[in-house]
């Protein structure tokens, strides 16, 4: 466990209220193999080591004594800052190759005691999401939620490695793999050349 200035916490059962009240801070890594919904999103062609990869996270709790809105009584409000860095192996919709989609997300949450409290809270700040805390809160699930939310709806390389013109239809770059003309079979495949490059080292 690496910890300097941070504490080691139970990611599956964290007293989130206490963590925020005392201004707790934690950092570490979560393995993809512990995140079943990320594994489900991972491309079948991902490297075999994909499940051993990790997301680095930092979590910082804090509290503020303030009214939730003007005129309301001053109360203790609890917040959690969460940052996650890593990547998820996805299939590029443009060239169909597997690639590592970088995930770098930072969120601030206000922690409420109950669903009812979260629902009735005036969320005046779009940058802050409401979550319901618990004395046995799964930070692991929250990390997984946030990674999933950070994934693109249409995964694509920022720049595809050599996309053959025939695989791209239309300006939006949508790929229609079934529609490849038969004559393309006779030409040397650009992917075969790419595969040669990959195995060389
Ligand atoms: Zn691509």
Short mmCIF file of C-alpha atoms and ligand atoms in Angstrom, two decimals:
data_model
loop_
_atom_site.label_atom_id
_atom_site.label_comp_id
_atom_site.label_asym_id
_atom_site.label_seq_id
_atom_site.Cartn_x
_atom_site.Cartn_y
_atom_site.Cartn_z
CA UNK A 1 0.00 0.00 0.00
CA UNK A 2 1.41 3.36 -0.96
CA UNK A 3 0.37 6.02 1.45
CA UNK A 4 1.89 9.31 2.35
CA UNK A 5 -0.51 11.96 3.57
CA UNK A 6 -3.27 9.63 2.48
CA UNK A 7 -4.87 6.75 4.30
CA UNK A 8 -5.66 3.28 3.24
CA UNK A 9 -9.39 2.71 3.01
CA UNK A 10 -11.72 -0.18 2.34
CA UNK A 11 -12.95 0.58 -1.15
CA UNK A 12 -15.96 -1.68 -0.76
CA UNK A 13 -17.06 -0.54 2.68
CA UNK A 14 -16.09 3.02 3.41
CA UNK A 15 -17.83 5.14 6.03
CA UNK A 16 -18.28 7.95 3.55
CA UNK A 17 -19.86 10.34 6.07
CA UNK A 18 -16.91 10.02 8.46
CA UNK A 19 -14.45 10.23 5.57
CA UNK A 20 -15.91 13.55 4.42
CA UNK A 21 -16.39 15.00 7.92
CA UNK A 22 -12.77 14.47 8.87
CA UNK A 23 -11.45 15.64 5.50
CA UNK A 24 -10.15 12.21 4.61
CA UNK A 25 -7.89 11.64 1.65
CA UNK A 26 -7.05 8.41 -0.11
CA UNK A 27 -5.26 7.41 -3.29
CA UNK A 28 -4.50 4.12 -4.90
CA UNK A 29 -5.29 1.80 -7.74
CA UNK A 30 -8.22 -0.44 -8.62
CA UNK A 31 -7.73 -3.40 -10.92
CA UNK A 32 -9.93 -3.76 -13.96
CA UNK A 33 -10.62 -7.35 -12.88
CA UNK A 34 -12.49 -5.95 -9.85
CA UNK A 35 -14.76 -3.88 -12.12
CA UNK A 36 -17.12 -6.33 -13.86
CA UNK A 37 -18.98 -3.66 -15.81
CA UNK A 38 -15.69 -2.36 -17.23
CA UNK A 39 -14.68 -5.90 -18.17
CA UNK A 40 -18.01 -6.21 -19.98
CA UNK A 41 -17.19 -3.08 -22.00
CA UNK A 42 -13.66 -4.22 -22.79
CA UNK A 43 -13.10 -5.22 -26.41
CA UNK A 44 -12.71 -8.94 -27.03
CA UNK A 45 -9.45 -8.24 -28.88
CA UNK A 46 -7.94 -6.41 -25.90
CA UNK A 47 -4.53 -7.65 -24.77
CA UNK A 48 -4.72 -10.60 -22.38
CA UNK A 49 -3.19 -8.35 -19.73
CA UNK A 50 -6.15 -5.95 -19.85
CA UNK A 51 -7.75 -7.39 -16.70
CA UNK A 52 -4.50 -6.78 -14.79
CA UNK A 53 -4.46 -3.12 -15.69
CA UNK A 54 -5.49 -0.53 -13.16
CA UNK A 55 -7.20 2.78 -12.71
CA UNK A 56 -5.44 5.21 -10.44
CA UNK A 57 -7.78 7.19 -8.21
CA UNK A 58 -7.66 9.91 -5.63
CA UNK A 59 -10.55 10.57 -3.26
CA UNK A 60 -10.78 13.58 -0.97
CA UNK A 61 -13.60 14.32 1.42
CA UNK A 62 -14.43 17.67 2.96
CA UNK A 63 -17.29 19.47 4.66
CA UNK A 64 -18.68 22.97 4.70
CA UNK A 65 -20.83 24.69 7.26
CA UNK A 66 -23.29 26.57 5.14
CA UNK A 67 -26.89 26.93 4.14
CA UNK A 68 -27.91 24.80 1.17
CA UNK A 69 -29.72 27.85 -0.21
CA UNK A 70 -30.17 31.46 0.87
CA UNK A 71 -32.34 31.65 3.96
CA UNK A 72 -32.01 27.98 4.84
CA UNK A 73 -30.44 27.07 8.18
CA UNK A 74 -26.71 26.57 8.22
CA UNK A 75 -25.86 22.90 8.19
CA UNK A 76 -22.90 20.69 7.57
CA UNK A 77 -22.66 19.75 3.91
CA UNK A 78 -20.41 16.88 2.88
CA UNK A 79 -18.49 16.65 -0.37
CA UNK A 80 -16.29 14.15 -2.12
CA UNK A 81 -13.78 14.90 -4.85
CA UNK A 82 -12.88 11.92 -6.99
CA UNK A 83 -10.32 11.69 -9.79
CA UNK A 84 -9.74 8.63 -11.92
CA UNK A 85 -7.05 7.97 -14.49
CA UNK A 86 -6.56 4.93 -16.69
CA UNK A 87 -7.83 3.53 -19.94
CA UNK A 88 -10.36 1.08 -21.34
CA UNK A 89 -9.77 -1.13 -24.37
CA UNK A 90 -12.48 -0.43 -26.93
CA UNK A 91 -13.05 -1.10 -30.61
CA UNK A 92 -12.67 1.93 -32.82
CA UNK A 93 -15.91 2.44 -34.77
CA UNK A 94 -13.97 3.96 -37.66
CA UNK A 95 -11.26 1.36 -38.33
CA UNK A 96 -12.55 -1.50 -36.10
CA UNK A 97 -9.15 -1.93 -34.47
CA UNK A 98 -8.86 -2.28 -30.70
CA UNK A 99 -7.37 0.73 -28.93
CA UNK A 100 -6.89 2.10 -25.45
CA UNK A 101 -9.41 4.86 -24.74
CA UNK A 102 -7.86 7.17 -22.15
CA UNK A 103 -10.01 7.88 -19.10
CA UNK A 104 -9.19 10.96 -17.06
CA UNK A 105 -12.13 12.19 -15.07
CA UNK A 106 -12.59 14.39 -12.04
CA UNK A 107 -15.88 14.83 -10.27
CA UNK A 108 -17.21 16.58 -7.21
CA UNK A 109 -20.12 15.02 -5.36
CA UNK A 110 -22.29 16.26 -2.57
CA UNK A 111 -22.95 13.43 -0.17
CA UNK A 112 -26.48 13.14 1.20
CA UNK A 113 -27.84 11.00 4.00
CA UNK A 114 -30.77 9.57 2.05
CA UNK A 115 -32.42 9.38 -1.35
CA UNK A 116 -35.06 11.80 -0.14
CA UNK A 117 -32.48 14.34 0.97
CA UNK A 118 -30.60 14.02 -2.31
CA UNK A 119 -33.80 14.40 -4.34
CA UNK A 120 -34.98 17.49 -2.49
CA UNK A 121 -31.60 19.20 -2.43
CA UNK A 122 -31.41 22.35 -4.53
CA UNK A 123 -28.54 21.41 -6.81
CA UNK A 124 -27.52 24.90 -7.79
CA UNK A 125 -24.23 23.78 -9.30
CA UNK A 126 -24.15 21.66 -12.44
CA UNK A 127 -20.59 20.68 -11.66
CA UNK A 128 -21.65 18.80 -8.54
CA UNK A 129 -23.51 15.50 -8.59
CA UNK A 130 -25.66 14.30 -5.69
CA UNK A 131 -24.88 10.90 -4.23
CA UNK A 132 -26.33 9.08 -1.27
CA UNK A 133 -23.72 8.20 1.30
CA UNK A 134 -23.53 5.20 3.55
CA UNK A 135 -21.42 3.92 6.40
CA UNK A 136 -20.55 1.03 4.11
CA UNK A 137 -20.20 2.91 0.87
CA UNK A 138 -18.66 1.20 -2.16
CA UNK A 139 -16.18 3.65 -3.61
CA UNK A 140 -15.33 0.86 -6.03
CA UNK A 141 -18.81 1.04 -7.57
CA UNK A 142 -18.67 4.82 -7.76
CA UNK A 143 -15.32 4.60 -9.55
CA UNK A 144 -16.82 2.06 -11.94
CA UNK A 145 -19.87 4.31 -12.54
CA UNK A 146 -17.65 7.28 -13.33
CA UNK A 147 -15.42 5.34 -15.72
CA UNK A 148 -18.50 4.12 -17.59
CA UNK A 149 -19.86 7.68 -17.78
CA UNK A 150 -16.52 8.88 -19.11
CA UNK A 151 -16.54 6.42 -22.03
CA UNK A 152 -17.45 7.86 -25.43
CA UNK A 153 -20.80 6.87 -26.98
CA UNK A 154 -18.99 6.34 -30.29
CA UNK A 155 -15.48 5.12 -29.51
CA UNK A 156 -12.87 6.16 -32.06
CA UNK A 157 -9.14 6.64 -32.30
CA UNK A 158 -8.32 10.34 -32.24
CA UNK A 159 -6.31 9.47 -35.36
CA UNK A 160 -6.76 6.03 -36.84
CA UNK A 161 -3.67 4.09 -37.86
CA UNK A 162 -3.90 3.92 -41.67
CA UNK A 163 -7.57 3.46 -42.42
CA UNK A 164 -8.09 2.04 -45.88
CA UNK A 165 -10.29 4.33 -47.95
CA UNK A 166 -12.63 1.48 -48.85
CA UNK A 167 -13.56 0.92 -45.20
CA UNK A 168 -14.76 4.47 -44.73
CA UNK A 169 -18.15 5.45 -46.04
CA UNK A 170 -19.37 9.00 -45.84
CA UNK A 171 -17.95 12.06 -44.17
CA UNK A 172 -18.85 10.92 -40.67
CA UNK A 173 -16.47 8.02 -40.92
CA UNK A 174 -19.03 5.40 -39.96
CA UNK A 175 -17.78 1.97 -40.85
CA UNK A 176 -19.83 -0.66 -42.58
CA UNK A 177 -17.72 -3.78 -42.44
CA UNK A 178 -20.16 -5.97 -44.41
CA UNK A 179 -20.13 -3.58 -47.32
CA UNK A 180 -16.47 -4.02 -48.32
CA UNK A 181 -16.30 -4.61 -52.08
CA UNK A 182 -15.23 -8.10 -53.15
CA UNK A 183 -12.39 -6.82 -55.29
CA UNK A 184 -10.62 -5.60 -52.16
CA UNK A 185 -9.86 -9.23 -51.37
CA UNK A 186 -7.32 -9.32 -54.18
CA UNK A 187 -5.30 -6.39 -52.93
CA UNK A 188 -2.77 -6.65 -50.13
CA UNK A 189 -4.59 -5.93 -46.88
CA UNK A 190 -3.34 -2.87 -45.00
CA UNK A 191 -4.19 -4.70 -41.78
CA UNK A 192 -1.91 -7.57 -42.70
CA UNK A 193 0.89 -5.03 -43.05
CA UNK A 194 -0.05 -3.52 -39.69
CA UNK A 195 -0.11 -6.95 -38.07
CA UNK A 196 3.40 -7.53 -39.43
CA UNK A 197 4.56 -4.32 -37.79
CA UNK A 198 3.03 -5.33 -34.46
CA UNK A 199 4.71 -8.74 -34.30
CA UNK A 200 8.11 -7.43 -35.29
CA UNK A 201 8.99 -6.22 -31.79
ZN1 LIG B 1 -9.55 3.76 -35.57
#
